[in-house]
XYZ file of C-alpha atoms in Angstrom:
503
model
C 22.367 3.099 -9.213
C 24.956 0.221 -8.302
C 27.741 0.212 -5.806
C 29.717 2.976 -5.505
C 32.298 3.481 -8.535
C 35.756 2.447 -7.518
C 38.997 4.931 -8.404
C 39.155 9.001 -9.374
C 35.693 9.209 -10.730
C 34.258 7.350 -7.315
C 36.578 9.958 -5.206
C 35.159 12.837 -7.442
C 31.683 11.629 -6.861
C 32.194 11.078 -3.352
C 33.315 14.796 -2.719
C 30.296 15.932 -4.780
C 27.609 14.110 -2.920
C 29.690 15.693 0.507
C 29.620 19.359 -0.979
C 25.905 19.221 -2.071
C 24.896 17.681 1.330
C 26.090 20.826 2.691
C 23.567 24.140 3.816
C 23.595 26.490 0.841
C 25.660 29.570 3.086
C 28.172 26.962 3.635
C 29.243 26.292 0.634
C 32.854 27.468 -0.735
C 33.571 29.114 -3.984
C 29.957 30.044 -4.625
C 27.920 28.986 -8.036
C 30.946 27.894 -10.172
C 31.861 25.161 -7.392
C 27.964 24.589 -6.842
C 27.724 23.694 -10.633
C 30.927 21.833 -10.663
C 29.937 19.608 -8.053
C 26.355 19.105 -9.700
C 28.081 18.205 -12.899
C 30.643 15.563 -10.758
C 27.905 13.892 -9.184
C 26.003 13.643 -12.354
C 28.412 11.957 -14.122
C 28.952 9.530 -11.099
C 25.684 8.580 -11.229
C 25.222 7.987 -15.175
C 27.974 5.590 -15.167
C 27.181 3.744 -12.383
C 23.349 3.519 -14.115
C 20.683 1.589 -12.474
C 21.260 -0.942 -9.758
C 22.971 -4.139 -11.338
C 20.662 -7.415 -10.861
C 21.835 -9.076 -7.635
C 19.656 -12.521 -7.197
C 20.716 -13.950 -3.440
C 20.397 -17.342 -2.563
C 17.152 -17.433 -2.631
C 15.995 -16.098 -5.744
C 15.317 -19.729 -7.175
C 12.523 -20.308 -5.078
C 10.577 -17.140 -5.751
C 9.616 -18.921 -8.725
C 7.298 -21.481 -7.126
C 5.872 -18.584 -5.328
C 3.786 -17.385 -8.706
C 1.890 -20.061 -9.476
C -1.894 -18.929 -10.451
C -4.486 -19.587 -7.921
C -7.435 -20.658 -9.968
C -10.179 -19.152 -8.260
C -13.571 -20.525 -10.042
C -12.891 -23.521 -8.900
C -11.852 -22.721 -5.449
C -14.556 -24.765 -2.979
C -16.148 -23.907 0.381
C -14.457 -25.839 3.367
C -17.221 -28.426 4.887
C -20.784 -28.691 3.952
C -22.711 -25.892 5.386
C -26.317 -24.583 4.887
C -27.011 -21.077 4.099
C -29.206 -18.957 5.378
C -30.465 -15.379 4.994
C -31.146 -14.407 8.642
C -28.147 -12.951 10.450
C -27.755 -15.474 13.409
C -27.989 -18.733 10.535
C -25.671 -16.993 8.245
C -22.885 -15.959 11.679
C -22.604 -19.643 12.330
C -22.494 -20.688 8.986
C -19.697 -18.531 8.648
C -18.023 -20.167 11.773
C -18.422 -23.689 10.801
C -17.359 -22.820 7.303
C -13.854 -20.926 8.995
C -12.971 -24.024 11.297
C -10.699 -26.040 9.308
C -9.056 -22.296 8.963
C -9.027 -21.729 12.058
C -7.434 -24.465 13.465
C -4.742 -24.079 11.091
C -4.086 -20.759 12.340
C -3.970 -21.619 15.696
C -1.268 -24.767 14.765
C 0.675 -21.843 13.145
C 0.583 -19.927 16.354
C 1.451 -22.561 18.647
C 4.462 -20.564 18.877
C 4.046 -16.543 19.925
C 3.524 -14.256 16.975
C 4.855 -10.924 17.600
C 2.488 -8.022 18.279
C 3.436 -6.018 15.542
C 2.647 -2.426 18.109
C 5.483 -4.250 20.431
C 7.773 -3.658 17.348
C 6.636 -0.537 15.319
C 3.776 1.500 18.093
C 6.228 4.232 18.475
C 6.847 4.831 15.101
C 3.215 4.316 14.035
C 2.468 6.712 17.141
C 3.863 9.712 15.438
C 2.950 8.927 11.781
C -0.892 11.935 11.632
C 1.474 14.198 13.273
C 4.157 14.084 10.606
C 1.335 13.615 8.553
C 0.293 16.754 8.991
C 3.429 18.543 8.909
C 4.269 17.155 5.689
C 0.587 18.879 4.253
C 1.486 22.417 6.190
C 0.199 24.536 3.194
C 0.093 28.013 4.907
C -3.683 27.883 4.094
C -5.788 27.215 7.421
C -8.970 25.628 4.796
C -6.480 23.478 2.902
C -4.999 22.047 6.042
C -8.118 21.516 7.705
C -9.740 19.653 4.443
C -6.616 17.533 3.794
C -5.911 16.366 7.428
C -9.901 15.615 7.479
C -9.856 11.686 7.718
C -6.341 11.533 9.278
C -8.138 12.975 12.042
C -9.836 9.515 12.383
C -8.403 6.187 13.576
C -7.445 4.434 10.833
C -6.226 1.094 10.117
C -2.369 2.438 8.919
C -2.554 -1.084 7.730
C -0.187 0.010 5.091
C 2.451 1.835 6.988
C 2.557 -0.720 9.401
C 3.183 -3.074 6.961
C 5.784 -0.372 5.425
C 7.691 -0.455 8.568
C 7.641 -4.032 9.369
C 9.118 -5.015 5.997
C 11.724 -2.505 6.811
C 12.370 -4.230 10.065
C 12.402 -7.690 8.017
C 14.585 -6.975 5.856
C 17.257 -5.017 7.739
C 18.621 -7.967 8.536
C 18.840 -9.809 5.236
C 21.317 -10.054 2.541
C 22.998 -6.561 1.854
C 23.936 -4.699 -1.495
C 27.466 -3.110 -0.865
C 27.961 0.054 -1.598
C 25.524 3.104 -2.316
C 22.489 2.083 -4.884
C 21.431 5.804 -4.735
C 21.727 8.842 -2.849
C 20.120 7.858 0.501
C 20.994 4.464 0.499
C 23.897 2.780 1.715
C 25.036 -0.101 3.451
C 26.674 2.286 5.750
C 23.833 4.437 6.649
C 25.810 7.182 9.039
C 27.336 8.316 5.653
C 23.509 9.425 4.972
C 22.327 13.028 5.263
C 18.781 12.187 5.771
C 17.380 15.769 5.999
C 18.222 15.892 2.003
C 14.353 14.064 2.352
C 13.073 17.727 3.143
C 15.153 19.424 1.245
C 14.022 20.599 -3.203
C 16.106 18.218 -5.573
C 17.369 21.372 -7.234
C 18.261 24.379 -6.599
C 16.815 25.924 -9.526
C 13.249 25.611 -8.111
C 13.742 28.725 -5.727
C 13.845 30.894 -8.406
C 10.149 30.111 -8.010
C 9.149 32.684 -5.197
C 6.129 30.093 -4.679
C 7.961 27.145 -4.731
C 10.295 28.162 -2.734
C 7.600 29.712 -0.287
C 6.431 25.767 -0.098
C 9.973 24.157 0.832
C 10.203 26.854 3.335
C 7.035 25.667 4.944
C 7.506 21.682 4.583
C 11.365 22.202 5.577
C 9.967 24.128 8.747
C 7.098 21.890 9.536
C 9.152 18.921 9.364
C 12.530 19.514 11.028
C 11.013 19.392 14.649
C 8.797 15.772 13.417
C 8.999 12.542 14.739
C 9.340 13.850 18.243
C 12.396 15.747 17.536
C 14.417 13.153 16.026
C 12.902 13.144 12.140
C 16.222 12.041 11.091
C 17.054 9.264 13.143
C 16.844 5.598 12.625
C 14.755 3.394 14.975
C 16.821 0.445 16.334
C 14.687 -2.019 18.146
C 16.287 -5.559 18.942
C 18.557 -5.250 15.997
C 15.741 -4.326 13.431
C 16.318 -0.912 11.881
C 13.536 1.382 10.578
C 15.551 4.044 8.592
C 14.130 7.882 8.120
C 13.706 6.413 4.664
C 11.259 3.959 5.300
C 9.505 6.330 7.680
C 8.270 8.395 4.573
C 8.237 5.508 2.119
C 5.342 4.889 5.049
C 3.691 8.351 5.044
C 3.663 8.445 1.460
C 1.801 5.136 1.169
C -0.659 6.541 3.676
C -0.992 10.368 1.388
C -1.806 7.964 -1.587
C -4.500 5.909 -0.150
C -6.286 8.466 1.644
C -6.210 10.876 -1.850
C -7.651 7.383 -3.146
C -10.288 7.975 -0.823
C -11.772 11.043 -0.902
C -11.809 10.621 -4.920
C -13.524 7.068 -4.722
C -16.163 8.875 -2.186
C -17.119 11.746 -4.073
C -17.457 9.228 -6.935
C -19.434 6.899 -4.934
C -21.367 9.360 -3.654
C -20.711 7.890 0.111
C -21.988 8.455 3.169
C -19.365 8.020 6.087
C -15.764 6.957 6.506
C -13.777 5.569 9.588
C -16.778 6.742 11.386
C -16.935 10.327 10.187
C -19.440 12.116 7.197
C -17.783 11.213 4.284
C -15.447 14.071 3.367
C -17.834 15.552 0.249
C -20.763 15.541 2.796
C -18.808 18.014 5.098
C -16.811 19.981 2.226
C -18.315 19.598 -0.724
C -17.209 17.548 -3.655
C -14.787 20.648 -5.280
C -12.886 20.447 -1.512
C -12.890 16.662 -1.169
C -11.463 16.414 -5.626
C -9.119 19.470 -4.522
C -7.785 17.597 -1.207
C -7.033 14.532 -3.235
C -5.211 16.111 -6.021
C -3.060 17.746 -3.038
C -2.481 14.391 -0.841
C -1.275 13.137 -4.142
C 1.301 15.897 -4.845
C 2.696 16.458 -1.682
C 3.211 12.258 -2.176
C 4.870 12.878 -5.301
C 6.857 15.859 -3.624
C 8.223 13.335 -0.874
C 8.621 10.592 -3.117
C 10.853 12.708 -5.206
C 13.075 13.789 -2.519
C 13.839 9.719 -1.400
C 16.398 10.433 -4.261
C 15.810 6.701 -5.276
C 14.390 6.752 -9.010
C 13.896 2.554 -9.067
C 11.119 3.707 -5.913
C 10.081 6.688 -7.672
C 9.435 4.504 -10.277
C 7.826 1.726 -9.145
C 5.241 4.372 -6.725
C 4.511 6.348 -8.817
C 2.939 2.977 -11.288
C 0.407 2.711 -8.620
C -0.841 6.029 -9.127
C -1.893 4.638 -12.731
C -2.719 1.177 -11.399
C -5.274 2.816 -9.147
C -6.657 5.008 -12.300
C -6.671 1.720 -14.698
C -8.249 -0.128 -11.944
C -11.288 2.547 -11.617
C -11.345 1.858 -15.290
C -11.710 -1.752 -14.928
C -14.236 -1.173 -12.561
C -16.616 0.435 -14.454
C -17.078 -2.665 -16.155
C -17.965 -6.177 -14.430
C -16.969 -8.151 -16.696
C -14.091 -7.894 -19.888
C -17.338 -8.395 -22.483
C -20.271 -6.892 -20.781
C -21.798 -6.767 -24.086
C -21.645 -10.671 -24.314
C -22.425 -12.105 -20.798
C -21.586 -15.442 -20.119
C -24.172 -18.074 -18.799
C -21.498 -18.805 -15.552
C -18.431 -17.259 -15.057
C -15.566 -18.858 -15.655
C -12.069 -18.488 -15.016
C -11.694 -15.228 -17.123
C -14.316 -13.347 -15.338
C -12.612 -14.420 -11.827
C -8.822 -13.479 -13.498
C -10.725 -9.956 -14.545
C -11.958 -9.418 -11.077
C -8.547 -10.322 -9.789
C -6.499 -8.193 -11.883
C -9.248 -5.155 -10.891
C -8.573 -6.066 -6.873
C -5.133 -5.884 -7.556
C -4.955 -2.948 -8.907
C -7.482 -0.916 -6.668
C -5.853 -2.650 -3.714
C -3.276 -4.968 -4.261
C -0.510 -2.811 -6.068
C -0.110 -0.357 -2.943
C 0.501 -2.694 -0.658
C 3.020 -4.860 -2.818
C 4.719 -2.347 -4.266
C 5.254 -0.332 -0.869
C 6.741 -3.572 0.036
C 9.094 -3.643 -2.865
C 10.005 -0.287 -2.145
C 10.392 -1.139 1.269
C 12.871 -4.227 0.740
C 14.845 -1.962 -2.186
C 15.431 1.079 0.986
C 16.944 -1.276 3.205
C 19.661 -2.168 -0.136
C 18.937 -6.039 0.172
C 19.278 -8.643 -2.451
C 16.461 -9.076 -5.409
C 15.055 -12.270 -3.780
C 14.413 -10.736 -0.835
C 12.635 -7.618 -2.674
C 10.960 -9.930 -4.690
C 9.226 -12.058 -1.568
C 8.448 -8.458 -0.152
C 6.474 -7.986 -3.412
C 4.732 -11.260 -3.624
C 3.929 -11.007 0.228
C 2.339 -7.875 0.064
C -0.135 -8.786 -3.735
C -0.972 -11.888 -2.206
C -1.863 -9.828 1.323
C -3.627 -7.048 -0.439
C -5.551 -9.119 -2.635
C -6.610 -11.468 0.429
C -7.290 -7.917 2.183
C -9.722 -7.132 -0.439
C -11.605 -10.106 -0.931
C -11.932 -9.966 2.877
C -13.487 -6.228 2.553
C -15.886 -7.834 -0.706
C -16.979 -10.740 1.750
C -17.882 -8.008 4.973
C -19.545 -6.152 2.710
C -22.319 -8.708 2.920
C -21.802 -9.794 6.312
C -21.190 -7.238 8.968
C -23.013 -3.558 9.917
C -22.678 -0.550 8.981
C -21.216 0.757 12.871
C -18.737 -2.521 12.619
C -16.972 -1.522 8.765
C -17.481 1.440 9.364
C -18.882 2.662 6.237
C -22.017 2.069 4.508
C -22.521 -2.203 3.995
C -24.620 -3.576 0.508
C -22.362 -0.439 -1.397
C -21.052 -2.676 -4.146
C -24.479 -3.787 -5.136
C -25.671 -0.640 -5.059
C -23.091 0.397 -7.354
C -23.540 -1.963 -9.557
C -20.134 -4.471 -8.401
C -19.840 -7.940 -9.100
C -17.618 -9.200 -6.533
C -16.294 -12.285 -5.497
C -19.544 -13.122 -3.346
C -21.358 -12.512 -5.976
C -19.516 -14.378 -8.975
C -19.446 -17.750 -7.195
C -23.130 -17.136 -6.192
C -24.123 -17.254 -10.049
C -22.275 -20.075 -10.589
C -24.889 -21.643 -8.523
C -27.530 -19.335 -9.620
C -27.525 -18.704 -13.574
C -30.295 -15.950 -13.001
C -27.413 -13.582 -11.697
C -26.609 -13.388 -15.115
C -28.607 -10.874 -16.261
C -28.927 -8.931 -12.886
C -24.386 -8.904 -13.799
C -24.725 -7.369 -17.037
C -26.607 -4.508 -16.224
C -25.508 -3.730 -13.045
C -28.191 -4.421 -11.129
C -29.882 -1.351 -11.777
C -33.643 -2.904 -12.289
C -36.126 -2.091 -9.287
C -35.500 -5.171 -7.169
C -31.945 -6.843 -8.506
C -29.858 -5.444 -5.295
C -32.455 -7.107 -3.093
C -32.817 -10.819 -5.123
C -28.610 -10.643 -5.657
C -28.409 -10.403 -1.909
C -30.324 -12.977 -0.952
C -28.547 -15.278 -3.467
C -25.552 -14.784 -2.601
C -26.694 -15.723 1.099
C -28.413 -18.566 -0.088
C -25.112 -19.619 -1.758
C -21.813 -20.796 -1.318
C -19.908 -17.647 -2.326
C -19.109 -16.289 1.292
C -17.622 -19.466 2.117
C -15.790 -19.799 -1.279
C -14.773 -16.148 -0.860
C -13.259 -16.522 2.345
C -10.970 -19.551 1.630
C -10.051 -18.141 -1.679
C -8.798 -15.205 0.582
C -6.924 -17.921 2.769
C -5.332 -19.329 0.084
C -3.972 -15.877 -0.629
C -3.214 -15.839 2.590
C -1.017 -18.878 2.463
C 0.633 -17.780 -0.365
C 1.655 -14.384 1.051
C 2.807 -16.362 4.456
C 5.201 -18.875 1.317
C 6.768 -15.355 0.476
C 7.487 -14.680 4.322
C 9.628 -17.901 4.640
C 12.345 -16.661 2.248
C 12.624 -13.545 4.601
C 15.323 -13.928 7.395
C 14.125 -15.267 10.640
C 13.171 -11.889 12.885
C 10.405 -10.901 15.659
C 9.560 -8.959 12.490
C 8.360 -11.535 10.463
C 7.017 -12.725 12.880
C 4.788 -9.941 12.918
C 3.954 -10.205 9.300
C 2.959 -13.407 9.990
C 0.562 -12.068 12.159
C -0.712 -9.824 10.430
C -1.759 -11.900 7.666
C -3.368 -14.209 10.150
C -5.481 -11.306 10.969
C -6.863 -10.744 7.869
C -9.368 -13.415 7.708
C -10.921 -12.451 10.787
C -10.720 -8.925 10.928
C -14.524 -7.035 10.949
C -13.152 -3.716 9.944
């Protein structure tokens, strides 16, 4: 919605959203002022409609900021010869990184922030609230669903959740209320309404209301007793908001996967049996589908319907991105001799949505709960595709170069099932017999092995890894129109970190 409307219908409306904020045995004049109230704050919000475009003085240089990255053409940094044996192909990769490198250490001539110096507390409580927000009353359910939280994970994504929110406190604000739990003056914000059903109506479902009961319970004692109150850290504000925009980002990749593992039939995770290989594969499918609707439950009750929206696309960007997996290329049925920039935009647009549209649209959402200005929500967005793709390419390139105990999970998996990845896409350039081992998917006695050691004997780990830098760059572009803060600082960071993370 936009600002708050001015006059008798704004004073109506502003009454309404007081008297619905209000416990249910509080309430005066029972169901007829209930409904009265409803129908007030309706009406408020239908003419106020969606939030009105507001660019900020940046918004002209977003522009420059979405230029295509052509990435068959993209060349390895210095002249390096490949090898297949693990020490060879380790300094290969070093030599091939040093122009990166050094960059990276003229960017960090100044102290980056550590982004735990900024966000650690929050992030400390994040598999405890985690876990109260999947209370199910059902001591299997809990057990299955909490399964890889139980792990150390990355929380790449919440951090990144929470440091945007830091980032962007400080920008350009929106006046006014854009919707019901956002506000430019955020002690006018009832913040337990996040726990609380949308409507009323749903507890004249005895099971329903049997499941607000337990969430409501489970999460009123959260976040160390304070579940409701922003975190204020040299000026930077983290709002309850962004707190769950963070645990819901965290739900919807970890339903992602248990699904992808049962599909890929994987081993281990974070260090653990894969989830199927401990549960079964009805559990693991079942604990997905109920990460993802206690996500959609939370994401609901932000009371935002621009982030509801724009969430709730990634749930179909990660199904259309499965589907765009199952093929390597658009046309398998008429393989190219070398692939060109089509296959590499196809690849892309896959990455993006597997990977990329979490991250950058948990960033949007991020940026649109703190009530800044469209350019600012729009660098959040092209920071965090142009991170999550660089993330992914990174994951594509270990996936060839590190072991099993370092990533964690099992290494050589995309060959196995059949991937074409980066590695191996600027490998056949150089090799036209990948070609045929591409199309079907490497499924011939003997293909995983000879793409392997072609894509060692190639360029495409180098290429891969400064196509990911040039992501990289791009996402650290989108940074710069951000305000100056120890929290973009951070980001900064963070990015930096991608290219030579092992994990």
């Amino acid at each position: 919605m936009a600002a708050k409307i001015r006059g008798p219908l704004g004073q109506l409306g502003a009454i309404a959203r007081d008297f619905l904020r209000r416990p249910t045995e509080t309430r005066p004049l029972g169901k007829f002022a209930v409904s009265s109230a409803k129908v007030a704050h309706l009406v408020e919000s239908t003419v106020s409609g969606v939030r009105a475009p507001l660019p900020g003085p940046q918004f002209q240089a977003i522009a420059s900021l979405k230029r295509p990255i052509a990435a068959s053409t993209v060349r390895a940094l210095g002249s390096v010869q490949a090898s297949t044996s693990a020490g060879s192909w380790a300094s290969a990769i070093d030599s091939a990184s040093e122009a990166v490198e050094a960059e990276q250490q003229q960017q960090q001539s100044r102290r980056l922030v550590d982004p735990k110096e900024l966000v650690g507390s929050e992030l400390s409580f994040i598999t405890d609230n985690l876990a109260r927000l999947l209370e199910s009353g059902h001591p299997m359910l809990n057990t299955v669903s909490r399964y890889y939280f139980s792990a150390s994970g990355k929380h790449i994504r919440p951090l990144l959740v929470m440091l945007v929110a830091q980032a962007t406190s400080v920008a350009t604000k929106r006046q006014g209320r854009t919707s019901m739990l956002v506000d430019t003056d955020v002690d006018q914000i009832d913040y337990s309404l996040m726990d609380r059903s949308v409507t009323q109506n749903i507890h004249s479902d005895r099971e329903s209301q049997r499941v607000n009961q337990l969430i409501e319970s489970a999460t009123k004692d959260g976040h160390g007793g304070r579940p409701y109150a922003p975190h204020v850290r040299e000026g930077l504000t983290i709002l309850p908001t962004h707190r769950r925009l963070a645990e819901i980002t965290e739900m919807i990749h970890t339903s992602s996967l248990l699904h992808d593992d049962v599909i890929d039939h994987a081993e281990t995770r974070r260090g653990l049996p894969a989830i199927q290989k401990t549960f079964g594969n009805k559990m693991a499918i079942f604990a997905g589908d109920f990460l993802l609707a206690r996500a959609s439950m939370a994401l609901a009750r932000l009371r935002d319907p621009e982030v509801i929206e724009i969430m709730a696309s990634v749930l179909s960007d990660l199904v259309d991105g499965e589907f765009k997996q199952l093929k390597n290329l658009e046309d398998d049925d008429a393989p190219m001799a070398q692939p060109d920039e089509r296959a590499f935009n196809y690849y892309l647009e896959k990455t993006y949505l597997k990977t990329g549209s979490l991250i950058a649209k948990s960033c949007r959402s991020s940026a649109i709960l703190s009530n800044t200005t469209d350019d600012i929500v729009e660098a959040s967005y092209i920071y965090g595709r142009n991170l999550g793709i660089a993330f992914q390419l990174i994951d594509d390139l270990l996936d060839f170069t590190v072991s099993a105990a370092e990533f964690g999970k099992p290494v050589g998996a995309d060959l196995e099932l059949g991937l074409a990845t980066a590695p191996v896409l600027y490998a056949w350039q150089e090799y036209p017999q990948l070609g045929p081992l591409v199309a079907r998917k490497f499924a011939r006695e003997g293909d995983v092995a000879m793409a392997w050691d072609l894509v060692h004997k190639s360029e495409g780990l180098q290429r891969t890894k400064q196509l990911a830098s040039q992501y990289m760059e791009r996402a650290i572009e989108a940074l710069a129109i951000l305000p100056a803060s120890s929290a973009r600082d951070a980001l900064e960071r963070v990015t930096l970190s991608v290219l030579t993370r092992t994990k």
